[in-house]
Structures are given as C-alpha cells and as structure tokens.
PDB file of C-alpha atoms in Angstrom:
ATOM      1  CA  ALA A   1     107.728 148.263 225.227  1.00 96.00           C
ATOM      2  CA  PHE A   2     107.933 150.837 228.853  1.00 97.00           C
ATOM      3  CA  PHE A   3     105.844 148.809 230.825  1.00 97.00           C
ATOM      4  CA  ARG A   4     106.096 150.563 234.980  1.00 96.00           C
ATOM      5  CA  SER A   5     109.728 151.783 234.212  1.00 97.00           C
ATOM      6  CA  GLY A   6     110.060 154.721 234.521  1.00 96.00           C
ATOM      7  CA  ILE A   7     109.710 156.903 231.908  1.00 96.00           C
ATOM      8  CA  THR A   8     108.487 160.711 232.698  1.00 95.00           C
ATOM      9  CA  SER A   9     106.942 161.853 230.075  1.00 94.00           C
ATOM     10  CA  LEU A  10     106.114 161.301 226.025  1.00 96.00           C
ATOM     11  CA  GLY A  11     106.353 164.618 224.220  1.00 93.00           C
ATOM     12  CA  ASP A  12     105.251 167.988 225.925  1.00 86.00           C
ATOM     13  CA  ASN A  13     103.843 171.416 225.828  1.00 76.00           C
ATOM     14  CA  PHE A  14     105.413 171.886 222.765  1.00 78.00           C
ATOM     15  CA  SER A  15     106.058 169.144 221.247  1.00 88.00           C
ATOM     16  CA  VAL A  16     104.077 166.017 219.851  1.00 93.00           C
ATOM     17  CA  ALA A  17     105.147 162.153 219.955  1.00 95.00           C
ATOM     18  CA  LYS A  18     104.044 161.017 216.745  1.00 96.00           C
ATOM     19  CA  CYS A  19     103.702 157.356 216.273  1.00 94.00           C
ATOM     20  CA  LYS A  20     101.442 154.803 213.872  1.00 94.00           C
ATOM     21  CA  LYS A  21     100.162 152.986 216.871  1.00 96.00           C
ATOM     22  CA  ILE A  22     100.938 152.612 220.598  1.00 97.00           C
ATOM     23  CA  GLY A  23      99.771 149.184 222.090  1.00 97.00           C
ATOM     24  CA  SER A  24      98.201 147.374 225.259  1.00 97.00           C
ATOM     25  CA  TYR A  25     100.090 148.379 228.097  1.00 98.00           C
ATOM     26  CA  ALA A  26     102.801 149.819 226.677  1.00 98.00           C
ATOM     27  CA  PHE A  27     102.595 152.799 228.993  1.00 98.00           C
ATOM     28  CA  ASN A  28     100.754 150.653 232.006  1.00 97.00           C
ATOM     29  CA  GLY A  29     101.705 151.328 235.507  1.00 95.00           C
ATOM     30  CA  CYS A  30     104.567 154.088 234.614  1.00 97.00           C
ATOM     31  CA  ASN A  31     103.629 156.036 238.397  1.00 95.00           C
ATOM     32  CA  ASN A  32     106.483 158.927 237.477  1.00 96.00           C
ATOM     33  CA  LEU A  33     104.923 159.680 233.553  1.00 97.00           C
ATOM     34  CA  LYS A  34     103.675 163.282 233.826  1.00 95.00           C
ATOM     35  CA  THR A  35     102.611 164.477 230.091  1.00 94.00           C
ATOM     36  CA  VAL A  36     101.422 162.518 227.148  1.00 96.00           C
ATOM     37  CA  ASN A  37     100.671 164.393 223.824  1.00 95.00           C
ATOM     38  CA  VAL A  38     101.073 162.289 221.658  1.00 97.00           C
ATOM     39  CA  LYS A  39      99.396 161.507 217.481  1.00 96.00           C
ATOM     40  CA  ALA A  40      98.561 158.264 216.683  1.00 97.00           C
ATOM     41  CA  THR A  41      96.221 156.069 214.932  1.00 97.00           C
ATOM     42  CA  GLU A  42      95.479 154.306 218.329  1.00 97.00           C
ATOM     43  CA  ILE A  43      96.864 153.920 221.838  1.00 98.00           C
ATOM     44  CA  GLY A  44      96.191 150.104 223.028  1.00 97.00           C
ATOM     45  CA  GLU A  45      93.728 148.732 226.090  1.00 98.00           C
ATOM     46  CA  GLY A  46      95.253 149.945 228.881  1.00 98.00           C
ATOM     47  CA  CYS A  47      98.329 152.056 228.021  1.00 98.00           C
ATOM     48  CA  PHE A  48      98.258 154.281 230.559  1.00 98.00           C
ATOM     49  CA  ASP A  49      97.064 152.505 233.375  1.00 97.00           C
ATOM     50  CA  GLY A  50      97.516 153.135 236.861  1.00 92.00           C
ATOM     51  CA  CYS A  51      99.895 155.801 236.388  1.00 97.00           C
ATOM     52  CA  ASP A  52      99.291 157.363 238.614  1.00 95.00           C
ATOM     53  CA  ASN A  53     101.033 160.651 238.305  1.00 96.00           C
ATOM     54  CA  LEU A  54     100.327 161.901 235.021  1.00 97.00           C
ATOM     55  CA  LYS A  55      98.260 164.657 235.415  1.00 95.00           C
ATOM     56  CA  ASP A  56      97.773 165.786 231.473  1.00 94.00           C
ATOM     57  CA  ALA A  57      97.187 164.367 228.284  1.00 96.00           C
ATOM     58  CA  LYS A  58      96.856 165.954 224.809  1.00 94.00           C
ATOM     59  CA  LEU A  59      95.435 162.645 222.176  1.00 96.00           C
ATOM     60  CA  ASP A  60      94.895 163.024 218.172  1.00 95.00           C
ATOM     61  CA  CYS A  61      94.061 159.419 218.472  1.00 97.00           C
ATOM     62  CA  PRO A  62      90.924 158.752 216.368  1.00 98.00           C
ATOM     63  CA  THR A  63      90.957 156.123 218.813  1.00 98.00           C
ATOM     64  CA  ILE A  64      91.375 155.672 222.469  1.00 98.00           C
ATOM     65  CA  GLY A  65      90.847 151.591 223.489  1.00 98.00           C
ATOM     66  CA  TYR A  66      89.328 150.130 226.033  1.00 98.00           C
ATOM     67  CA  GLU A  67      91.366 150.994 229.120  1.00 98.00           C
ATOM     68  CA  ALA A  68      93.404 153.422 228.253  1.00 98.00           C
ATOM     69  CA  PHE A  69      93.478 156.070 231.301  1.00 98.00           C
ATOM     70  CA  TYR A  70      92.512 154.389 233.816  1.00 97.00           C
ATOM     71  CA  ASN A  71      92.770 154.680 237.116  1.00 96.00           C
ATOM     72  CA  CYS A  72      94.909 157.058 236.347  1.00 97.00           C
ATOM     73  CA  LEU A  73      94.489 158.580 240.032  1.00 96.00           C
ATOM     74  CA  GLY A  74      96.264 161.888 238.652  1.00 96.00           C
ATOM     75  CA  LEU A  75      95.111 163.131 235.720  1.00 96.00           C
ATOM     76  CA  GLU A  76      94.128 166.604 235.076  1.00 94.00           C
ATOM     77  CA  THR A  77      92.955 167.351 231.992  1.00 93.00           C
ATOM     78  CA  VAL A  78      92.500 165.902 229.057  1.00 95.00           C
ATOM     79  CA  THR A  79      92.478 167.338 224.767  1.00 92.00           C
ATOM     80  CA  LEU A  80      91.289 165.473 222.465  1.00 93.00           C
ATOM     81  CA  SER A  81      91.488 165.927 218.839  1.00 91.00           C
ATOM     82  CA  ASN A  82      90.866 164.231 216.129  1.00 94.00           C
ATOM     83  CA  THR A  83      89.284 161.870 218.073  1.00 96.00           C
ATOM     84  CA  LYS A  84      85.953 158.884 216.908  1.00 97.00           C
ATOM     85  CA  THR A  85      86.197 156.856 219.003  1.00 98.00           C
ATOM     86  CA  ILE A  86      86.466 156.387 223.430  1.00 98.00           C
ATOM     87  CA  ASP A  87      85.882 153.067 224.678  1.00 98.00           C
ATOM     88  CA  ASP A  88      84.773 150.706 227.466  1.00 98.00           C
ATOM     89  CA  HIS A  89      86.459 152.086 230.882  1.00 98.00           C
ATOM     90  CA  ALA A  90      89.069 154.678 228.509  1.00 98.00           C
ATOM     91  CA  PHE A  91      89.086 156.973 230.950  1.00 98.00           C
ATOM     92  CA  GLU A  92      86.799 155.522 234.475  1.00 98.00           C
ATOM     93  CA  LEU A  93      88.182 156.501 238.017  1.00 97.00           C
ATOM     94  CA  CYS A  94      90.081 159.081 237.575  1.00 97.00           C
ATOM     95  CA  THR A  95      89.120 160.882 240.184  1.00 96.00           C
ATOM     96  CA  SER A  96      91.388 164.171 239.944  1.00 96.00           C
ATOM     97  CA  LEU A  97      90.235 165.213 236.021  1.00 96.00           C
ATOM     98  CA  LYS A  98      88.566 168.133 235.839  1.00 92.00           C
ATOM     99  CA  SER A  99      88.393 168.858 232.397  1.00 90.00           C
ATOM    100  CA  ALA A 100      88.219 166.251 229.281  1.00 92.00           C
ATOM    101  CA  PRO A 101      86.103 169.052 226.311  1.00 88.00           C
ATOM    102  CA  ILE A 102      84.999 166.380 223.937  1.00 91.00           C
ATOM    103  CA  PRO A 103      85.608 166.995 220.212  1.00 88.00           C
ATOM    104  CA  ASN A 104      83.408 166.907 216.556  1.00 86.00           C
ATOM    105  CA  SER A 105      84.890 164.616 214.813  1.00 92.00           C
ATOM    106  CA  ILE A 106      83.549 161.503 217.615  1.00 95.00           C
ATOM    107  CA  GLU A 107      80.703 159.183 216.804  1.00 97.00           C
ATOM    108  CA  PHE A 108      81.451 156.529 220.049  1.00 98.00           C
ATOM    109  CA  ILE A 109      81.339 156.374 223.918  1.00 98.00           C
ATOM    110  CA  GLY A 110      81.695 153.091 225.773  1.00 98.00           C
ATOM    111  CA  LYS A 111      79.944 151.698 228.146  1.00 98.00           C
ATOM    112  CA  LEU A 112      81.350 153.883 231.632  1.00 98.00           C
ATOM    113  CA  ALA A 113      83.970 155.770 229.784  1.00 98.00           C
ATOM    114  CA  PHE A 114      83.927 158.736 232.534  1.00 98.00           C
ATOM    115  CA  HIS A 115      82.343 156.790 234.896  1.00 97.00           C
ATOM    116  CA  GLY A 116      82.899 157.842 238.501  1.00 96.00           C
ATOM    117  CA  ASP A 117      85.750 161.260 236.827  1.00 97.00           C
ATOM    118  CA  SER A 118      83.409 163.425 239.702  1.00 95.00           C
ATOM    119  CA  LYS A 119      85.471 166.282 239.366  1.00 94.00           C
ATOM    120  CA  LEU A 120      85.076 166.517 236.337  1.00 94.00           C
ATOM    121  CA  THR A 121      82.105 169.877 234.893  1.00 88.00           C
ATOM    122  CA  THR A 122      83.271 170.228 231.521  1.00 84.00           C
ATOM    123  CA  PRO A 123      80.231 170.863 229.699  1.00 82.00           C
ATOM    124  CA  ALA A 124      79.110 167.866 227.971  1.00 87.00           C
ATOM    125  CA  LEU A 125      78.548 169.903 223.852  1.00 86.00           C
ATOM    126  CA  PHE A 126      77.462 166.826 221.059  1.00 91.00           C
ATOM    127  CA  VAL A 127      76.520 167.720 218.006  1.00 87.00           C
ATOM    128  CA  LYS A 128      76.254 165.737 214.723  1.00 89.00           C
ATOM    129  CA  GLU A 129      75.671 167.547 211.185  1.00 84.00           C
ATOM    130  CA  ASN A 130      75.737 166.612 207.518  1.00 85.00           C
ATOM    131  CA  GLY A 131      74.064 162.622 208.556  1.00 90.00           C
ATOM    132  CA  LYS A 132      76.837 162.059 211.103  1.00 94.00           C
ATOM    133  CA  LYS A 133      76.070 159.615 214.126  1.00 96.00           C
ATOM    134  CA  LEU A 134      76.511 159.107 217.660  1.00 97.00           C
ATOM    135  CA  THR A 135      76.440 156.958 220.398  1.00 98.00           C
ATOM    136  CA  ILE A 136      77.614 156.441 224.063  1.00 98.00           C
ATOM    137  CA  ASP A 137      77.237 153.485 225.867  1.00 98.00           C
ATOM    138  CA  THR A 138      75.217 152.534 228.951  1.00 97.00           C
ATOM    139  CA  VAL A 139      76.582 155.321 232.473  1.00 97.00           C
ATOM    140  CA  ALA A 140      79.278 156.312 230.337  1.00 98.00           C
ATOM    141  CA  PHE A 141      79.437 159.705 231.331  1.00 97.00           C
ATOM    142  CA  GLU A 142      77.392 158.531 235.762  1.00 96.00           C
ATOM    143  CA  GLY A 143      79.353 160.086 239.129  1.00 95.00           C
ATOM    144  CA  THR A 144      80.938 162.869 236.851  1.00 96.00           C
ATOM    145  CA  GLY A 145      79.715 166.375 237.907  1.00 93.00           C
ATOM    146  CA  ILE A 146      78.399 167.702 234.570  1.00 92.00           C
ATOM    147  CA  GLU A 147      75.783 170.154 234.401  1.00 89.00           C
ATOM    148  CA  TYR A 148      74.848 171.288 231.553  1.00 88.00           C
ATOM    149  CA  THR A 149      74.660 169.300 228.181  1.00 90.00           C
ATOM    150  CA  ALA A 150      73.373 169.748 224.834  1.00 90.00           C
ATOM    151  CA  PHE A 151      72.619 167.216 222.413  1.00 93.00           C
ATOM    152  CA  SER A 152      71.914 168.192 218.621  1.00 90.00           C
ATOM    153  CA  GLY A 153      71.186 165.869 215.209  1.00 91.00           C
ATOM    154  CA  ASP A 154      71.698 162.115 215.067  1.00 96.00           C
ATOM    155  CA  ILE A 155      72.337 161.277 218.924  1.00 97.00           C
ATOM    156  CA  THR A 156      72.171 157.443 220.955  1.00 98.00           C
ATOM    157  CA  VAL A 157      72.327 158.669 224.263  1.00 98.00           C
ATOM    158  CA  GLY A 158      71.804 155.425 226.282  1.00 97.00           C
ATOM    159  CA  ASP A 159      70.671 153.903 230.050  1.00 95.00           C
ATOM    160  CA  TYR A 160      71.253 156.050 232.746  1.00 95.00           C
ATOM    161  CA  ALA A 161      74.659 156.923 230.468  1.00 96.00           C
ATOM    162  CA  PHE A 162      74.239 160.584 232.879  1.00 96.00           C
ATOM    163  CA  MET A 163      72.906 159.145 236.007  1.00 94.00           C
ATOM    164  CA  HIS A 164      74.012 160.798 239.235  1.00 93.00           C
ATOM    165  CA  CYS A 165      74.915 164.431 237.938  1.00 91.00           C
ATOM    166  CA  ASN A 166      73.625 166.796 239.219  1.00 81.00           C
ATOM    167  CA  PHE A 167      71.818 168.318 235.770  1.00 88.00           C
ATOM    168  CA  LYS A 168      70.838 171.580 235.514  1.00 89.00           C
ATOM    169  CA  CYS A 169      69.738 171.907 232.552  1.00 89.00           C
ATOM    170  CA  ALA A 170      69.582 169.437 228.622  1.00 92.00           C
ATOM    171  CA  VAL A 171      69.618 170.396 225.076  1.00 90.00           C
ATOM    172  CA  VAL A 172      67.709 168.396 223.305  1.00 93.00           C
ATOM    173  CA  GLU A 173      67.259 168.928 219.282  1.00 89.00           C
ATOM    174  CA  GLY A 174      67.243 166.780 215.445  1.00 90.00           C
ATOM    175  CA  ASN A 175      66.790 163.657 216.275  1.00 94.00           C
ATOM    176  CA  VAL A 176      68.610 162.467 219.384  1.00 96.00           C
ATOM    177  CA  LYS A 177      66.974 158.710 220.939  1.00 97.00           C
ATOM    178  CA  LEU A 178      67.018 158.515 225.016  1.00 97.00           C
ATOM    179  CA  SER A 179      67.138 156.615 227.046  1.00 95.00           C
ATOM    180  CA  GLY A 180      65.822 155.163 230.299  1.00 91.00           C
ATOM    181  CA  GLY A 181      66.871 158.130 232.854  1.00 93.00           C
ATOM    182  CA  SER A 182      70.133 158.415 230.552  1.00 95.00           C
ATOM    183  CA  VAL A 183      69.231 162.381 232.501  1.00 95.00           C
ATOM    184  CA  GLY A 184      68.126 164.636 234.435  1.00 94.00           C
ATOM    185  CA  TYR A 185      68.680 161.644 237.908  1.00 93.00           C
ATOM    186  CA  ASN A 186      70.170 161.208 240.593  1.00 90.00           C
ATOM    187  CA  ASN A 187      70.247 157.755 242.955  1.00 85.00           C
ATOM    188  CA  TRP A 188      67.867 157.352 240.358  1.00 86.00           C
ATOM    189  CA  LYS A 189      65.589 160.376 241.537  1.00 90.00           C
ATOM    190  CA  LYS A 190      64.761 162.734 239.654  1.00 92.00           C
ATOM    191  CA  VAL A 191      67.231 165.424 239.771  1.00 93.00           C
ATOM    192  CA  PRO A 192      65.538 168.917 241.207  1.00 92.00           C
ATOM    193  CA  GLY A 193      64.890 171.456 239.029  1.00 91.00           C
ATOM    194  CA  PHE A 194      66.061 169.923 235.986  1.00 93.00           C
ATOM    195  CA  THR A 195      64.391 171.369 233.161  1.00 92.00           C
ATOM    196  CA  MET A 196      65.107 169.901 229.679  1.00 93.00           C
ATOM    197  CA  TYR A 197      64.909 172.983 226.646  1.00 89.00           C
ATOM    198  CA  GLY A 198      63.795 172.264 222.579  1.00 89.00           C
ATOM    199  CA  ASN A 199      62.852 174.064 219.211  1.00 84.00           C
ATOM    200  CA  ALA A 200      59.835 170.910 218.947  1.00 89.00           C
ATOM    201  CA  ASN A 201      56.893 171.396 220.287  1.00 91.00           C
ATOM    202  CA  SER A 202      57.393 168.927 222.822  1.00 93.00           C
ATOM    203  CA  ASN A 203      59.781 165.902 224.199  1.00 94.00           C
ATOM    204  CA  THR A 204      58.861 161.994 224.327  1.00 95.00           C
ATOM    205  CA  TYR A 205      61.524 161.633 227.165  1.00 96.00           C
ATOM    206  CA  ALA A 206      60.797 164.411 229.468  1.00 96.00           C
ATOM    207  CA  SER A 207      57.104 163.395 229.055  1.00 95.00           C
ATOM    208  CA  ARG A 208      57.761 160.244 229.920  1.00 94.00           C
ATOM    209  CA  SER A 209      59.331 160.624 232.892  1.00 93.00           C
ATOM    210  CA  GLY A 210      57.648 163.635 233.958  1.00 93.00           C
ATOM    211  CA  ILE A 211      60.336 165.804 233.355  1.00 95.00           C
ATOM    212  CA  PRO A 212      59.698 169.768 232.272  1.00 94.00           C
ATOM    213  CA  TYR A 213      60.199 170.519 229.120  1.00 94.00           C
ATOM    214  CA  VAL A 214      61.025 173.754 227.889  1.00 90.00           C
ATOM    215  CA  LYS A 215      60.248 175.427 223.477  1.00 88.00           C
ATOM    216  CA  VAL A 216      62.266 177.801 222.762  1.00 79.00           C
ATOM    217  CA  ASP A 217      63.398 180.882 219.520  1.00 71.00           C
ATOM    218  CA  THR A 218      67.329 178.346 219.672  1.00 62.00           C
ATOM    219  CA  ASN A 219      68.059 182.530 218.132  1.00 64.00           C
ATOM    220  CA  LYS A 220      67.291 184.538 220.476  1.00 61.00           C
ATOM    221  CA  SER A 221      68.075 183.255 222.961  1.00 58.00           C
ATOM    222  CA  TYR A 222      71.561 182.725 221.767  1.00 52.00           C
ATOM    223  CA  ASP A 223      71.370 186.313 221.272  1.00 59.00           C
ATOM    224  CA  ASN A 224      70.551 186.629 224.890  1.00 62.00           C
ATOM    225  CA  MET A 225      73.456 184.963 225.213  1.00 55.00           C
ATOM    226  CA  MET A 226      75.858 186.872 223.672  1.00 55.00           C
ATOM    227  CA  ASN A 227      74.411 190.177 225.034  1.00 61.00           C
ATOM    228  CA  GLU A 228      75.094 189.167 228.977  1.00 58.00           C
ATOM    229  CA  LEU A 229      78.228 187.501 228.149  1.00 54.00           C
ATOM    230  CA  LYS A 230      80.165 190.135 225.874  1.00 54.00           C
ATOM    231  CA  PRO A 231      80.778 192.187 228.679  1.00 53.00           C
ATOM    232  CA  TYR A 232      82.940 189.652 230.307  1.00 50.00           C
ATOM    233  CA  PHE A 233      84.671 189.461 227.405  1.00 45.00           C
ATOM    234  CA  MET A 234      84.888 191.786 224.743  1.00 43.00           C
ATOM    235  CA  ARG A 235      88.105 194.655 224.656  1.00 43.00           C
ATOM    236  CA  MET A 236      86.506 197.869 224.867  1.00 38.00           C
ATOM    237  CA  ASN A 237      87.570 198.872 221.293  1.00 39.00           C
ATOM    238  CA  ALA A 238      85.879 195.304 219.762  1.00 39.00           C
ATOM    239  CA  THR A 239      82.649 195.219 217.560  1.00 38.00           C
ATOM    240  CA  GLN A 240      81.841 191.531 217.135  1.00 41.00           C
ATOM    241  CA  PHE A 241      82.529 188.302 217.703  1.00 40.00           C
ATOM    242  CA  GLY A 242      85.250 186.277 216.314  1.00 42.00           C
ATOM    243  CA  ASN A 243      86.967 186.757 213.109  1.00 45.00           C
ATOM    244  CA  ASP A 244      87.368 183.899 209.832  1.00 45.00           C
ATOM    245  CA  LYS A 245      90.062 182.075 211.800  1.00 48.00           C
ATOM    246  CA  GLY A 246      87.412 181.671 214.210  1.00 51.00           C
ATOM    247  CA  CYS A 247      90.558 182.651 217.180  1.00 57.00           C
ATOM    248  CA  CYS A 248      88.470 185.544 218.684  1.00 64.00           C
ATOM    249  CA  ALA A 249      85.766 182.226 219.819  1.00 62.00           C
ATOM    250  CA  GLY A 250      88.857 180.584 221.211  1.00 62.00           C
ATOM    251  CA  VAL A 251      89.580 182.845 222.927  1.00 70.00           C
ATOM    252  CA  ALA A 252      86.174 184.512 224.015  1.00 71.00           C
ATOM    253  CA  ILE A 253      85.568 180.380 225.407  1.00 71.00           C
ATOM    254  CA  ALA A 254      88.731 180.923 227.502  1.00 73.00           C
ATOM    255  CA  GLN A 255      87.437 184.810 229.497  1.00 74.00           C
ATOM    256  CA  VAL A 256      84.037 183.072 229.551  1.00 75.00           C
ATOM    257  CA  LEU A 257      85.428 179.460 231.448  1.00 75.00           C
ATOM    258  CA  THR A 258      87.738 181.449 233.244  1.00 76.00           C
ATOM    259  CA  TYR A 259      84.970 184.303 235.109  1.00 71.00           C
ATOM    260  CA  THR A 260      82.614 181.721 235.616  1.00 70.00           C
ATOM    261  CA  LYS A 261      85.132 180.050 237.197  1.00 72.00           C
ATOM    262  CA  LYS A 262      85.376 176.226 235.820  1.00 75.00           C
ATOM    263  CA  LEU A 263      88.924 176.660 235.710  1.00 77.00           C
ATOM    264  CA  ASN A 264      91.502 179.574 237.120  1.00 80.00           C
ATOM    265  CA  TRP A 265      93.583 182.351 236.170  1.00 79.00           C
ATOM    266  CA  SER A 266      96.779 180.523 237.065  1.00 82.00           C
ATOM    267  CA  ASP A 267      95.683 178.012 234.547  1.00 82.00           C
ATOM    268  CA  TRP A 268      95.944 180.447 231.874  1.00 81.00           C
ATOM    269  CA  PHE A 269      98.343 182.901 233.395  1.00 84.00           C
ATOM    270  CA  PRO A 270     101.795 183.528 234.705  1.00 87.00           C
ATOM    271  CA  ALA A 271     100.853 186.062 238.446  1.00 86.00           C
ATOM    272  CA  LYS A 272     103.291 188.707 236.264  1.00 87.00           C
ATOM    273  CA  TYR A 273     104.812 189.748 233.120  1.00 87.00           C
ATOM    274  CA  ASN A 274     107.466 192.225 233.061  1.00 85.00           C
ATOM    275  CA  GLY A 275     107.029 193.469 236.629  1.00 85.00           C
ATOM    276  CA  LYS A 276     103.181 194.473 236.463  1.00 83.00           C
ATOM    277  CA  GLN A 277     100.193 191.701 237.741  1.00 83.00           C
ATOM    278  CA  ILE A 278      97.589 189.955 235.520  1.00 81.00           C
ATOM    279  CA  THR A 279      94.906 190.020 236.832  1.00 75.00           C
ATOM    280  CA  SER A 280      92.607 190.547 233.988  1.00 72.00           C
ATOM    281  CA  PHE A 281      92.211 189.186 230.910  1.00 72.00           C
ATOM    282  CA  LEU A 282      93.062 193.438 229.644  1.00 71.00           C
ATOM    283  CA  ASP A 283      96.438 192.671 230.826  1.00 78.00           C
ATOM    284  CA  VAL A 284      97.134 190.508 228.201  1.00 78.00           C
ATOM    285  CA  PRO A 285     100.242 191.380 225.697  1.00 78.00           C
ATOM    286  CA  GLU A 286      97.707 192.056 222.857  1.00 73.00           C
ATOM    287  CA  ASN A 287     101.160 191.142 220.653  1.00 76.00           C
ATOM    288  CA  ALA A 288     101.628 188.100 222.627  1.00 76.00           C
ATOM    289  CA  ASN A 289     100.572 185.375 220.409  1.00 71.00           C
ATOM    290  CA  THR A 290     102.550 187.316 216.917  1.00 72.00           C
ATOM    291  CA  ALA A 291     105.057 188.108 220.041  1.00 76.00           C
ATOM    292  CA  ASN A 292     105.828 184.685 220.898  1.00 79.00           C
ATOM    293  CA  ILE A 293     106.044 185.644 224.172  1.00 85.00           C
ATOM    294  CA  PRO A 294     106.999 182.391 226.534  1.00 87.00           C
ATOM    295  CA  GLU A 295     105.170 182.970 229.669  1.00 87.00           C
ATOM    296  CA  PHE A 296     101.993 183.393 226.780  1.00 85.00           C
ATOM    297  CA  GLN A 297     102.539 180.210 224.794  1.00 85.00           C
ATOM    298  CA  LYS A 298     100.968 177.902 227.355  1.00 84.00           C
ATOM    299  CA  TYR A 299      97.439 180.783 226.688  1.00 82.00           C
ATOM    300  CA  ILE A 300      97.578 180.942 222.839  1.00 79.00           C
ATOM    301  CA  THR A 301      98.492 176.731 222.667  1.00 81.00           C
ATOM    302  CA  ASP A 302      95.413 176.186 224.877  1.00 80.00           C
ATOM    303  CA  VAL A 303      92.572 178.850 223.311  1.00 75.00           C
ATOM    304  CA  TYR A 304      94.261 177.385 219.294  1.00 72.00           C
ATOM    305  CA  ASN A 305      93.328 174.233 220.440  1.00 72.00           C
ATOM    306  CA  TYR A 306      89.750 175.111 221.493  1.00 65.00           C
ATOM    307  CA  TRP A 307      89.107 176.873 218.296  1.00 62.00           C
ATOM    308  CA  LYS A 308      90.763 174.656 216.108  1.00 62.00           C
ATOM    309  CA  ASN A 309      89.593 171.083 217.913  1.00 59.00           C
ATOM    310  CA  GLN A 310      86.224 173.021 218.295  1.00 51.00           C
ATOM    311  CA  ASN A 311      85.876 171.549 221.599  1.00 44.00           C
ATOM    312  CA  TYR A 312      82.599 174.091 222.901  1.00 41.00           C
TER     313      TYR A 312
END
C-alpha cells in the first residue's frame, strides 16, 4: 500500500494509529518513516523491512510477522504490548536497536528474531505462569548485547538461542528446557565467569555443560537486591515500594535503568525545566503527571508503558 512512499510517521508519541491488520510489505522501503505507533491484530511479512530511518516503534499487536522489521538499521527502541508471536527474522540485523523489552504475553519468539542486534542490552526476562508456555526458537537472540537473562515457568529455549552473547549470569527456575548451547556460550566456548542460579538443587543443562550452578534462596536474594537499590530510587520521604496501580514500580525501574546507564538522562528528560537543570529524579516535579506538564510527558508515557506492559 505504501511501498517506498515518502510517509514520515504512522501514529506518533501521543496518538496511536489503529487498524485491523497491516499487510505484507505495506511500508517496505519507506526511508522517510521515523516513527511507528500502531495498534493492530497483525503486522505482516516484511511490513517495515528496510525502513532505514525508523527510530522508534510502539506496537500493540499480537503477531509481528516474518521479517517485519528486518534490517531497519536506524531502529533504536521497540515497545511491545499484548504481543504473543514474534516471527522468524522479525527484528534481525536492527544494528542500532538498544531497547526491546519482551512483554509477559509472549508465547513464541522465532528463529533469528533478534539476530545480530549487537547493541540490544535489555535484560531478557521471561516469566510464564498459570499454565502458559513460551518457546524461544533457534538462534533467536544470537549476537545481541544481552548480559542477563531469567527464565521462570514452562519455557523451551532452542539450540544456540543466545549464542555469541557475553552473558554474566542467568536465573532458571521451573520447567525450563535449555537446548544445546542455548546460554552461556560465545564463539562456541563457555563464557568465562558465567554462572546459573536457580531454586533447585541442581540443573541438568548446567551440569551437562560444565557451567557453575548456584542454588539460591530467591526471597533472600530479592530482599538483598531491593535493599541495595533503595538509596538510588527512593524519595527521601518514601517508606515502601509501589502502590495498587504499580506506577511507583515503573518509576523505580526508570531510575534503575538510568543509574545503571542502560538509558541516558536525555532519553527521559529535558535538560532544563523552569530554568533549573534536571540532574536527578528529585528535580522532576512531583505533579508532572497530574499537571500534564508538557516537558515530562514522554517520561510519564514511558513509565506508564513499563508498568502497563509489565516489561520488567
């Protein structure tokens, strides 16, 4: 429909383009396209393939088709909502991609889905509960920059799914099936210092591969982590994490991502507000959301999406 046209955006940061389905190659080769914010039931094969200047994609969509964003060289951030299937090669060779959190709704990630996305460092966290299952297919995340992953629940991880990643550690609990070389290998060799953690006495994959395995008290580990991070993201008058809407958890996530340099200040905030430099989260007005202050709307939207989609 729009093959190689001059279209510059499909939706924007504050409005969603809504449709039932976007067909195969609909926006293929649209080199002026910079922003996609869409709600659809399906994004078809090769839909945005080769859109070199596309930087930001917000996708509320159950199915991301085969090679949908293949070779989008300028794509930096992907926000997924209600996504169940990411098909083969969907985001392969998006060499500028830094952030692509996977929502809890995911059920299938295809072959080479994120292959070669060397700047992608978003921790790969997969949690399946209440009888739900997830399959991560062969070499799905090969060659990404991911350092940490966690698998919890009924999850099958295919051969070499995370090959050539410099993993530091992985958490594995529940009915997780790890296939040959799926985690902990770089250039066909075990990653030095890589360790697996879990709540069982042993792990078959770890023992078979000669990877150190550590049984941990997950509740104790969680408490230690929270206590360590509290000084970074708690307001001085705050006494606990979160509220019934979860937004404080979203703010906490945003703060940790910034302090650990996964994201930059400029990704969240303006340099100044009312003549004052924004140098820490304490400089953000507490009424930024309720007062609809324009300078902070991107921050509010991003935090809301982190909470709503349970990306972390």
